Coordinates of C-alpha atoms and ligand atoms in Angstrom, one line a residue:
M931 CA 21.1 18.7 5.7
K932 CA 23.6 19.3 3.2
F933 CA 22.3 17.4 0.1
K934 CA 25.4 16.0 -2.2
K935 CA 22.9 16.5 -5.2
N936 CA 19.5 17.9 -6.1
I937 CA 17.3 16.7 -8.3
L938 CA 13.6 17.5 -9.4
C939 CA 11.1 15.5 -11.9
I940 CA 8.7 17.2 -13.7
G941 CA 5.5 14.9 -13.8
A942 CA 4.0 13.1 -10.9
G943 CA 2.5 10.3 -12.6
Y944 CA 2.5 6.9 -12.6
V945 CA 6.0 6.9 -13.6
G946 CA 7.2 10.4 -12.1
G947 CA 6.1 9.4 -8.3
P948 CA 7.2 6.1 -8.3
T949 CA 11.1 5.8 -10.8
M950 CA 11.6 9.7 -7.5
A951 CA 10.5 7.7 -4.2
M952 CA 12.7 4.8 -5.8
I953 CA 16.2 7.5 -5.7
A954 CA 15.4 8.7 -3.4
Y955 CA 14.5 5.3 -0.8
K956 CA 18.3 4.5 -1.9
C957 CA 20.0 7.7 -1.6
P958 CA 18.6 8.8 1.4
R959 CA 21.5 12.5 0.8
Y960 CA 19.9 13.6 -2.7
R961 CA 16.8 16.3 -2.5
I962 CA 14.9 14.8 -4.5
T963 CA 11.4 17.2 -5.8
V964 CA 8.6 16.0 -7.3
V965 CA 6.4 19.0 -10.0
D966 CA 3.2 18.6 -11.5
I967 CA 0.6 21.0 -12.9
N968 CA -2.1 19.3 -10.9
P969 CA -3.2 20.3 -7.1
T970 CA -4.8 17.6 -6.6
R971 CA -2.7 15.9 -7.2
I972 CA 0.6 16.5 -5.8
A973 CA -2.1 17.4 -2.7
E974 CA -2.3 13.0 -3.3
W975 CA 1.4 12.5 -2.8
N976 CA 0.7 14.5 0.1
S977 CA -1.3 12.8 2.1
E978 CA -2.3 9.5 3.4
E979 CA -4.2 7.6 0.2
L980 CA -0.8 7.8 -2.8
P981 CA -3.2 9.4 -6.6
I982 CA -1.7 5.2 -7.5
Y983 CA -2.4 1.9 -5.6
E984 CA 1.1 0.3 -6.6
P985 CA 1.9 -2.2 -3.6
G986 CA 5.3 -1.2 -1.8
L987 CA 5.1 2.1 -2.7
D988 CA 3.0 3.4 -0.3
K989 CA 6.7 2.3 2.7
L990 CA 9.1 3.7 0.0
V991 CA 7.1 7.8 0.0
R992 CA 6.4 7.3 4.0
A993 CA 11.0 6.8 4.4
T994 CA 11.5 10.1 2.1
S995 CA 8.4 12.2 2.1
G996 CA 9.3 15.8 3.9
K997 CA 13.0 14.0 4.4
N998 CA 14.5 13.9 1.1
L999 CA 11.4 13.7 -0.9
F1000 CA 9.0 16.8 -2.4
F1001 CA 6.2 17.0 -3.8
S1002 CA 5.5 20.4 -4.9
T1003 CA 3.6 22.5 -7.3
D1004 CA 6.1 25.0 -8.0
I1005 CA 6.9 24.2 -11.4
E1006 CA 9.2 27.9 -12.2
G1007 CA 11.4 27.4 -8.6
G1008 CA 12.0 23.5 -9.1
I1009 CA 13.8 24.4 -12.2
R1010 CA 16.0 26.8 -10.5
D1011 CA 16.9 25.0 -7.6
N1012 CA 17.7 21.8 -9.2
D1013 CA 20.3 21.4 -11.9
I1014 CA 19.6 17.8 -13.0
I1015 CA 16.2 17.3 -14.4
F1016 CA 13.9 14.5 -15.3
V1017 CA 10.8 15.3 -17.3
S1018 CA 8.4 12.9 -17.3
V1019 CA 4.8 14.4 -17.9
N1020 CA 2.6 12.4 -20.1
T1021 CA 2.8 11.6 -23.9
P1022 CA -0.1 10.9 -25.7
T1023 CA -1.4 9.8 -28.3
K1024 CA -2.9 12.8 -30.1
T1025 CA -5.8 13.8 -30.9
F1026 CA -6.3 15.9 -33.3
G1027 CA -4.8 17.7 -36.4
A1028 CA -2.3 16.1 -38.5
G1029 CA -1.8 12.9 -37.1
A1030 CA -4.7 12.3 -35.1
G1031 CA -4.9 9.0 -33.8
M1032 CA -1.0 7.6 -34.3
A1033 CA 1.0 10.5 -33.7
A1034 CA 2.3 11.4 -30.0
D1035 CA 0.6 14.6 -29.1
L1036 CA 4.1 16.0 -27.2
Q1037 CA 2.5 19.5 -26.5
Y1038 CA 3.1 19.2 -22.6
W1039 CA 6.7 17.6 -23.3
E1040 CA 7.1 21.1 -25.3
K1041 CA 5.1 22.5 -22.7
T1042 CA 8.2 21.9 -19.7
A1043 CA 10.4 23.1 -22.7
R1044 CA 9.8 25.9 -22.4
Q1045 CA 9.6 26.5 -18.7
I1046 CA 12.9 25.2 -18.5
L1047 CA 14.2 27.9 -21.0
Q1048 CA 12.2 30.7 -19.3
Y1049 CA 13.2 29.1 -15.1
S1050 CA 16.9 27.8 -15.9
K1051 CA 19.7 30.5 -14.0
S1052 CA 21.9 28.2 -14.7
S1053 CA 23.1 25.0 -16.5
K1054 CA 21.2 21.1 -16.4
I1055 CA 21.1 17.8 -17.6
V1056 CA 17.7 17.6 -18.3
I1057 CA 16.3 13.9 -18.5
E1058 CA 13.9 12.4 -21.4
K1059 CA 12.3 10.0 -18.4
S1060 CA 9.0 10.3 -20.8
T1061 CA 8.7 7.5 -23.5
L1062 CA 9.1 9.7 -26.8
P1063 CA 9.7 9.5 -30.8
V1064 CA 13.1 8.9 -31.8
K1065 CA 14.6 12.8 -32.5
T1066 CA 12.5 14.1 -30.0
A1067 CA 15.8 15.8 -28.3
L1068 CA 17.2 17.5 -32.0
A1069 CA 13.4 19.3 -31.3
M1070 CA 14.6 20.0 -27.2
E1071 CA 17.4 21.1 -27.9
N1072 CA 16.9 22.8 -30.4
I1073 CA 14.3 24.8 -27.8
L1074 CA 16.8 25.1 -25.8
R1075 CA 19.9 26.3 -27.0
N1076 CA 18.2 29.7 -27.3
T1077 CA 19.9 32.1 -24.5
H1078 CA 23.6 32.3 -24.4
S1079 CA 23.5 32.8 -20.4
V1080 CA 23.0 29.1 -19.4
S1081 CA 23.7 25.3 -21.0
F1082 CA 21.4 22.2 -21.8
E1083 CA 22.8 19.0 -21.8
I1084 CA 19.9 16.3 -23.1
L1085 CA 19.3 13.0 -21.9
S1086 CA 17.5 10.0 -22.9
N1087 CA 16.6 8.3 -20.1
P1088 CA 13.5 6.1 -20.8
E1089 CA 12.1 4.0 -17.9
F1090 CA 10.9 0.5 -18.3
L1091 CA 9.0 -0.5 -15.2
A1092 CA 5.7 -2.3 -15.4
E1093 CA 3.0 -0.6 -13.2
G1094 CA 1.5 -3.8 -10.2
S1095 CA 5.2 -4.7 -9.6
A1096 CA 6.8 -0.8 -9.8
V1097 CA 8.8 -1.2 -7.3
T1098 CA 10.6 -4.5 -7.5
D1099 CA 11.2 -3.3 -11.2
L1100 CA 12.6 0.1 -10.0
E1101 CA 15.0 -2.0 -6.7
N1102 CA 15.5 -4.6 -9.8
P1103 CA 15.3 -3.8 -13.4
D1104 CA 16.6 -5.5 -16.2
R1105 CA 18.5 -2.8 -17.9
I1106 CA 18.7 1.1 -16.3
L1107 CA 19.2 2.1 -20.3
I1108 CA 20.7 5.6 -20.9
G1109 CA 21.5 7.9 -24.3
S1110 CA 23.6 10.8 -24.3
R1111 CA 25.4 12.9 -26.8
E1112 CA 28.6 11.8 -27.5
T1113 CA 30.3 14.7 -27.2
E1114 CA 32.1 15.8 -24.6
S1115 CA 30.2 17.5 -22.2
G1116 CA 27.2 14.7 -23.3
L1117 CA 29.8 11.4 -22.1
K1118 CA 31.0 13.9 -18.4
A1119 CA 26.0 13.9 -18.4
R1120 CA 25.4 10.5 -19.0
E1121 CA 28.2 9.8 -16.6
T1122 CA 26.6 11.9 -13.7
L1123 CA 23.8 10.0 -14.2
V1124 CA 25.3 6.7 -13.9
E1125 CA 25.7 7.4 -10.7
I1126 CA 22.8 8.6 -9.0
Y1127 CA 21.7 4.6 -9.9
A1128 CA 24.9 3.2 -9.5
N1129 CA 24.0 3.8 -6.0
W1130 CA 21.7 0.9 -6.1
V1131 CA 22.1 -1.5 -9.8
P1132 CA 24.8 -3.1 -11.0
S1133 CA 26.6 -1.2 -13.1
E1134 CA 26.6 -4.1 -15.7
K1135 CA 22.9 -3.5 -16.0
I1136 CA 23.7 0.1 -16.4
I1137 CA 23.9 0.5 -20.3
T1138 CA 24.5 3.7 -22.5
S1139 CA 24.4 3.7 -26.3
N1140 CA 23.4 7.1 -28.6
I1141 CA 20.7 9.5 -28.1
W1142 CA 18.3 8.1 -30.8
S1143 CA 18.8 4.4 -30.1
S1144 CA 18.0 5.4 -26.1
E1145 CA 14.6 7.1 -27.4
L1146 CA 14.1 4.3 -30.1
S1147 CA 15.0 1.4 -27.8
K1148 CA 11.7 2.2 -24.9
I1149 CA 8.6 2.1 -27.9
V1150 CA 10.5 -0.7 -30.1
S1151 CA 10.9 -3.0 -26.0
N1152 CA 7.0 -2.4 -26.1
A1153 CA 6.7 -2.9 -29.4
F1154 CA 8.3 -6.5 -29.0
L1155 CA 6.5 -7.0 -25.8
A1156 CA 2.7 -6.3 -27.6
Q1157 CA 3.9 -8.3 -30.7
R1158 CA 4.2 -11.4 -28.2
I1159 CA 0.7 -11.4 -26.7
S1160 CA -0.3 -10.0 -30.2
S1161 CA 0.5 -13.3 -30.8
I1162 CA -0.2 -15.9 -28.3
N1163 CA -3.5 -14.3 -28.7
A1164 CA -3.8 -14.6 -32.7
I1165 CA -3.4 -18.3 -31.5
S1166 CA -5.3 -18.8 -28.8
A1167 CA -7.7 -17.4 -32.2
L1168 CA -7.0 -21.0 -33.9
C1169 CA -6.8 -23.3 -30.7
E1170 CA -10.8 -22.3 -30.1
K1171 CA -11.5 -23.3 -33.7
T1172 CA -9.0 -26.8 -33.1
D1173 CA -9.5 -28.0 -30.1
A1174 CA -5.7 -27.4 -29.4
D1175 CA -5.1 -25.5 -25.9
I1176 CA -3.4 -22.6 -26.1
T1177 CA -1.5 -22.6 -22.6
E1178 CA 0.1 -26.5 -23.7
V1179 CA 0.8 -24.2 -26.6
S1180 CA 1.7 -22.1 -24.5
R1181 CA 4.4 -24.0 -23.2
A1182 CA 5.3 -26.0 -25.7
V1183 CA 6.7 -23.0 -27.3
G1184 CA 8.9 -21.7 -24.6
M1185 CA 10.7 -24.4 -23.4
D1186 CA 12.3 -23.2 -26.0
S1187 CA 15.6 -21.2 -24.4
R1188 CA 15.4 -18.9 -28.0
I1189 CA 12.0 -18.0 -27.3
G1190 CA 11.1 -17.7 -23.4
S1191 CA 7.9 -18.4 -21.2
K1192 CA 7.3 -15.0 -20.1
F1193 CA 4.5 -12.4 -21.6
L1194 CA 2.8 -15.9 -23.6
N1195 CA -0.6 -15.9 -21.2
A1196 CA -3.9 -15.6 -23.9
S1197 CA -6.1 -12.7 -22.8
I1198 CA -8.6 -10.6 -23.8
G1199 CA -6.3 -8.5 -24.9
F1200 CA -3.6 -6.2 -23.8
G1201 CA -4.6 -2.0 -22.3
G1202 CA -3.0 0.0 -20.2
S1203 CA -2.0 3.8 -21.6
C1204 CA 1.4 2.9 -23.0
F1205 CA 2.5 -0.5 -25.9
K1206 CA -1.1 0.8 -27.9
K1207 CA 0.3 4.7 -28.3
D1208 CA 4.0 3.7 -28.3
I1209 CA 3.4 1.3 -31.4
L1210 CA 1.0 3.0 -32.6
N1211 CA 3.8 6.3 -32.6
L1212 CA 6.3 3.3 -34.0
V1213 CA 3.8 3.0 -37.1
Y1214 CA 3.5 7.0 -37.5
L1215 CA 7.6 7.2 -38.2
C1216 CA 7.9 4.4 -40.6
R1217 CA 4.9 6.1 -42.9
H1218 CA 6.6 8.9 -41.7
Y1219 CA 10.0 8.1 -43.3
G1220 CA 8.5 5.6 -46.4
L1221 CA 8.2 2.4 -44.4
N1222 CA 4.9 1.8 -45.0
E1223 CA 5.5 -2.6 -45.1
V1224 CA 7.2 -2.0 -41.8
A1225 CA 4.4 0.5 -40.7
D1226 CA 2.4 -2.2 -41.2
Y1227 CA 3.5 -5.4 -39.8
W1228 CA 3.5 -3.7 -36.7
E1229 CA -0.1 -2.5 -37.3
S1230 CA -1.0 -5.7 -37.3
V1231 CA -0.6 -5.9 -33.8
V1232 CA -3.1 -2.9 -32.5
K1233 CA -5.3 -4.4 -35.3
I1234 CA -5.0 -8.1 -33.4
N1235 CA -5.9 -6.1 -30.0
Q1236 CA -8.7 -4.9 -30.6
Y1237 CA -10.4 -7.9 -32.8
Q1238 CA -9.5 -10.6 -30.0
Q1239 CA -11.2 -8.0 -27.5
E1240 CA -14.2 -7.9 -30.3
R1241 CA -13.9 -11.4 -30.0
F1242 CA -14.2 -12.0 -26.4
I1243 CA -17.7 -10.5 -27.0
L1244 CA -19.0 -12.7 -29.9
N1245 CA -18.0 -16.0 -28.5
M1246 CA -20.0 -14.3 -24.9
L1247 CA -23.1 -13.8 -27.8
T1248 CA -22.6 -17.1 -30.3
A1249 CA -22.7 -19.2 -25.7
M1250 CA -25.9 -16.9 -24.1
F1251 CA -27.8 -17.9 -27.1
N1252 CA -27.4 -15.3 -29.2
T1253 CA -28.7 -12.7 -27.5
L1254 CA -27.2 -10.1 -24.1
T1255 CA -30.9 -8.1 -23.7
D1256 CA -31.7 -8.0 -20.7
K1257 CA -28.9 -10.0 -19.5
K1258 CA -27.3 -9.2 -16.1
I1259 CA -23.5 -9.8 -16.8
C1260 CA -20.5 -9.4 -13.8
L1261 CA -17.3 -8.4 -14.9
F1262 CA -14.4 -9.4 -12.6
G1263 CA -12.8 -6.8 -12.5
F1264 CA -11.9 -3.8 -14.5
S1265 CA -8.4 -2.2 -14.3
F1266 CA -6.4 -3.3 -17.5
K1267 CA -3.9 -5.5 -14.8
A1268 CA -3.5 -6.8 -12.0
N1269 CA -2.8 -5.5 -8.9
T1270 CA -3.0 -2.0 -9.9
G1271 CA -6.0 1.1 -10.4
D1272 CA -5.0 2.1 -13.2
T1273 CA -7.9 1.4 -15.7
R1274 CA -6.3 3.6 -18.8
E1275 CA -7.2 1.6 -22.4
S1276 CA -8.2 -1.3 -20.4
P1277 CA -9.8 -3.4 -22.7
A1278 CA -12.9 -3.9 -19.5
I1279 CA -13.6 -0.5 -20.9
F1280 CA -13.8 -1.4 -24.2
I1281 CA -16.3 -4.8 -23.0
A1282 CA -18.0 -3.1 -20.8
R1283 CA -18.9 -0.3 -23.4
R1284 CA -20.1 -3.6 -25.6
L1285 CA -22.4 -5.2 -23.7
L1286 CA -23.9 -2.3 -23.0
E1287 CA -24.9 -2.1 -27.6
E1288 CA -25.8 -5.2 -27.0
K1289 CA -28.0 -4.0 -24.1
A1290 CA -27.4 -6.0 -21.3
E1291 CA -27.1 -4.5 -17.8
I1292 CA -23.2 -4.9 -15.8
V1293 CA -22.0 -5.5 -13.2
I1294 CA -18.8 -4.6 -12.6
T1295 CA -16.4 -5.4 -9.2
D1296 CA -12.9 -4.4 -8.9
P1297 CA -10.6 -4.6 -5.6
K1298 CA -9.4 -0.8 -6.6
A1299 CA -10.2 0.3 -9.3
L1300 CA -14.2 1.2 -9.4
R1301 CA -13.3 5.0 -8.7
N1302 CA -11.6 4.8 -12.3
A1303 CA -14.2 2.8 -13.6
R1304 CA -17.1 5.1 -12.8
A1305 CA -15.2 8.0 -14.1
D1306 CA -14.8 5.4 -18.0
L1307 CA -17.9 5.1 -17.8
A1308 CA -19.3 8.2 -16.9
G1309 CA -22.2 9.7 -19.4
V1310 CA -22.4 6.5 -20.8
N1311 CA -25.6 5.4 -22.1
G1312 CA -27.5 1.7 -20.4
K1313 CA -27.9 0.1 -16.7
I1314 CA -24.3 -0.1 -14.7
S1315 CA -23.5 -0.8 -11.3
F1316 CA -20.5 -0.9 -9.0
V1317 CA -20.0 -3.4 -6.3
E1318 CA -17.0 -4.1 -4.2
D1319 CA -17.7 -7.5 -2.5
P1320 CA -17.2 -10.5 -5.7
Y1321 CA -20.2 -12.1 -4.3
M1322 CA -22.6 -10.6 -3.8
A1323 CA -21.7 -7.9 -8.3
A1324 CA -22.6 -11.7 -9.4
E1325 CA -25.8 -12.7 -8.0
E1326 CA -29.3 -13.0 -9.6
C1327 CA -25.9 -12.9 -12.7
H1328 CA -26.5 -15.1 -16.2
A1329 CA -22.7 -14.7 -16.2
I1330 CA -20.0 -13.6 -14.8
A1331 CA -16.8 -12.3 -17.2
L1332 CA -12.9 -12.4 -15.5
L1333 CA -11.2 -8.9 -17.0
T1334 CA -8.4 -9.0 -14.8
E1335 CA -6.3 -11.6 -13.4
W1336 CA -6.5 -10.2 -10.1
E1337 CA -5.1 -13.5 -7.2
I1338 CA -8.8 -13.0 -5.3
Y1339 CA -10.9 -14.3 -8.1
R1340 CA -8.6 -18.0 -8.2
N1341 CA -9.8 -18.0 -4.6
L1342 CA -13.9 -17.5 -4.1
D1343 CA -16.5 -19.9 -3.6
F1344 CA -17.5 -20.7 -7.3
Q1345 CA -19.6 -22.9 -5.3
K1346 CA -21.5 -20.5 -2.8
I1347 CA -22.1 -17.9 -5.7
Y1348 CA -23.0 -20.3 -8.8
I1349 CA -26.8 -20.9 -6.4
T1350 CA -27.1 -16.6 -6.1
M1351 CA -26.6 -16.2 -10.1
A1352 CA -29.3 -16.9 -12.6
K1353 CA -29.4 -19.8 -14.4
P1354 CA -28.3 -21.7 -16.8
A1355 CA -24.7 -19.8 -15.4
S1356 CA -21.2 -19.0 -17.6
I1357 CA -18.8 -17.8 -16.7
F1358 CA -16.1 -17.1 -19.3
D1359 CA -12.2 -16.7 -18.4
G1360 CA -11.0 -13.9 -20.2
R1361 CA -7.2 -14.3 -18.4
N1362 CA -7.1 -18.6 -18.0
I1363 CA -6.6 -17.9 -14.6
L1364 CA -10.4 -20.5 -12.7
D1365 CA -10.0 -23.7 -12.2
H1366 CA -12.4 -24.0 -15.2
K1367 CA -13.1 -28.1 -14.6
R1368 CA -14.1 -27.5 -10.8
C1369 CA -16.5 -24.8 -11.9
F1370 CA -18.0 -26.6 -14.8
D1371 CA -19.1 -30.2 -12.1
I1372 CA -20.6 -27.5 -9.8
G1373 CA -22.7 -26.8 -12.8
F1374 CA -21.0 -23.7 -14.8
N1375 CA -20.5 -23.4 -18.3
V1376 CA -16.9 -22.3 -18.3
Y1377 CA -15.4 -21.2 -21.4
P1378 CA -11.9 -20.0 -20.8
T1379 CA -9.5 -18.7 -23.9
G1380 CA -7.8 -20.3 -26.2
K1381 CA -9.6 -24.1 -24.8
P1382 CA -12.9 -26.2 -25.8
P1383 CA -15.7 -25.1 -23.5
L1384 CA -16.6 -26.7 -20.7
T1385 CA -21.0 -27.1 -21.4
H1386 CA -23.7 -29.2 -20.0
F1387 CA -25.8 -28.2 -23.5
Ligands
LIG728 P1 0.6 10.8 -16.2 O1 -0.6 10.6 -17.1 O2 0.2 9.5 -14.3 O3 2.0 12.1 -15.6 C1 2.1 13.0 -16.1 C2 2.3 13.7 -15.5 O4 2.8 14.7 -16.2 C3 1.1 14.0 -14.5 O5 1.0 14.2 -13.5 C4 0.7 15.4 -15.4 O6 -0.2 16.7 -15.0 C5 2.1 15.8 -15.2 N1 2.3 16.9 -16.3 C6 1.8 17.0 -17.8 N2 2.4 18.3 -19.2 C7 2.8 18.8 -17.1 C8 3.4 20.4 -17.0 N3 4.1 21.3 -18.3 N4 4.3 20.7 -15.6 C9 4.4 19.7 -15.6 N5 3.8 18.5 -14.8 C10 3.1 17.7 -16.4 O7 1.4 9.3 -17.2 P2 2.0 8.2 -17.4 O8 1.6 7.2 -16.5 O9 3.7 8.1 -15.3 O10 3.9 8.5 -17.5 C11 4.6 9.4 -17.8 C12 5.8 9.0 -19.4 O11 6.0 8.0 -19.3 C13 4.6 8.5 -20.5 O12 5.5 9.5 -21.7 C14 4.6 7.3 -20.9 O13 4.8 7.1 -21.9 C15 6.4 7.1 -20.0 N6 6.1 5.5 -19.2 C16 4.8 4.7 -18.9 C17 4.5 4.0 -18.0 C18 3.5 3.4 -17.2 O14 3.9 2.4 -16.6 N7 2.9 4.4 -17.2 C19 6.0 3.5 -18.1 C20 7.2 3.9 -19.3 C21 6.7 4.8 -19.6
LIG729 C1 4.8 -1.8 -19.8 C2 5.8 -2.6 -19.8 O1 5.5 -4.1 -19.1 C3 6.9 -2.1 -18.8 O2 7.9 -2.5 -19.4 C4 6.9 -0.7 -19.9 O3 7.1 0.2 -19.2 C5 5.6 0.0 -19.7 O4 3.6 -0.6 -20.3 C6 5.5 1.4 -20.1 O5 5.6 1.5 -21.1 O6 4.1 2.3 -19.8 P1 2.0 -2.0 -18.2 O7 1.0 -2.1 -19.2 O8 2.0 -1.5 -17.1 O9 4.1 -2.0 -19.2 O10 1.9 -3.5 -18.2 P2 2.4 -5.1 -19.0 O11 2.5 -6.1 -17.3 O12 2.9 -5.4 -19.9 O13 0.7 -5.2 -18.8 C7 0.1 -4.8 -20.2 C8 -0.8 -5.3 -21.1 O14 -0.3 -7.1 -21.3 C9 -2.4 -5.8 -20.3 O15 -3.1 -5.4 -19.8 C10 -1.7 -6.6 -19.2 O16 -2.6 -8.0 -18.5 C11 -1.3 -7.9 -21.3 N1 -0.8 -9.0 -21.1 C12 0.5 -8.8 -19.9 C13 -1.4 -9.9 -20.9 O17 -2.1 -9.9 -22.3 N2 -0.8 -11.4 -21.5 C14 0.2 -11.5 -21.4 O18 1.0 -12.4 -20.4 C15 1.4 -10.6 -20.6

């Protein structure tokens, strides 16, 4: 079959894989190739066991893989043979040198730019899919302009999918944002990308802007989302002091249509690979431009998030007679949110480490994240075990700390669990998903987040 467009994506991760699978699924006349430097990852995309767990993704990949979706390690060939190139390589926080712990580490991004320059034999549209500091496209242009034979047009097309709901987010996005230079060639490239999304996204949801607004909007969206969580978590601390109930407060506040009800669930804090890194990047940018007050404002979102995680540990310590030494604590959930096996920046990592520091023994259960949990805690001193079955995991434990809002935890038989646990048995519900009154009636001491505890003392 002759394909209408040939598209390449560099970076076969949580963004590159699902995004390209959706384009391939919606556009059978396009040929999509996804390349990566990691051969294991590519082999997994080509196998029955995909490298990431994401509801609905299997179906998309099964329908397209080998037909119009291809995963490969041939980066050179990919660049040579495709004229539309998405780049979705990772952009983690820098861990060394200037800006360590704050700025985005752009080494993967720059290496990709240089490879595109080296292997291109024809003109290309290069699309920033990764989340990048504002003005990265300028650096990209400066690298790619070092040739006379071909030309490059850079677009910014940030990705807004959330893990666990990536497939529905991609299928039915709130908006698609495309930033370009406002030159004739920039606007033409922008149209080419609009055409791709128009295959399934209604035109009123495809918005365009200048390239810097597009780069900045992505980071700001994440900062606003994270800010809501830190806001509600800060108030959860006040609720615990005043006998107010955070669920009731969120409902009352969220019913104001100007505020809205989403993203107001108090928790153990936000995790995931992006919120913290993107806010720190925003903070770094503001400081770079001398906007210290603005930087401090956004930095406080991350500080409250750390405070909330530490507060969870201190609440456990206080409730369990100020010592956790040799107590067995079961962690229900390790992924940073439900419906994903991803544990990057999961609050569970911090909580597990802190419990081990307090010399507790921990048992970790999670339906999809045990492999990553093992890797995250490799080499950490202390007694840790990993048990798939939540009933077995809780046996002989003094407490359960519910860290991820997996649906299966709502429907467990807590009577059966209580019988097998050491007494007094406690539940710390870091997500407020359990029926607290029922757990209390069974015999548990129950410590929700941002609500009065229910104890038998
Ligand atoms: P990831 O680590 O899962 O995937 C990145 C992939 O890029 C890796 O497989 C890595 O091997 C590959 N890579 C790195 N350098 C390469 C190179 N030179 N050539 C080829 N491949 C290379 O990361 P991710 O979660 O997919 O995130 C990618 C970007 O998208 C980040 O900027 C992130 O902020 C952004 N983003 C992520 C999400 C999300 O939900 N994870 C959502 C929106 C935006
Ligand atoms: C987030 C954004 O929602 C996406 O739009 C964005 O594309 C993505 O980051 C990114 O740039 O990587 P994600 O991190 O996958 O997506 O998941 P979220 O649903 O945003 O949850 C993030 C964290 O906040 C999780 O730990 C979640 O449990 C927590 N959270 C969320 C709360 O604690 N309370 C809430 O009310 C909502």
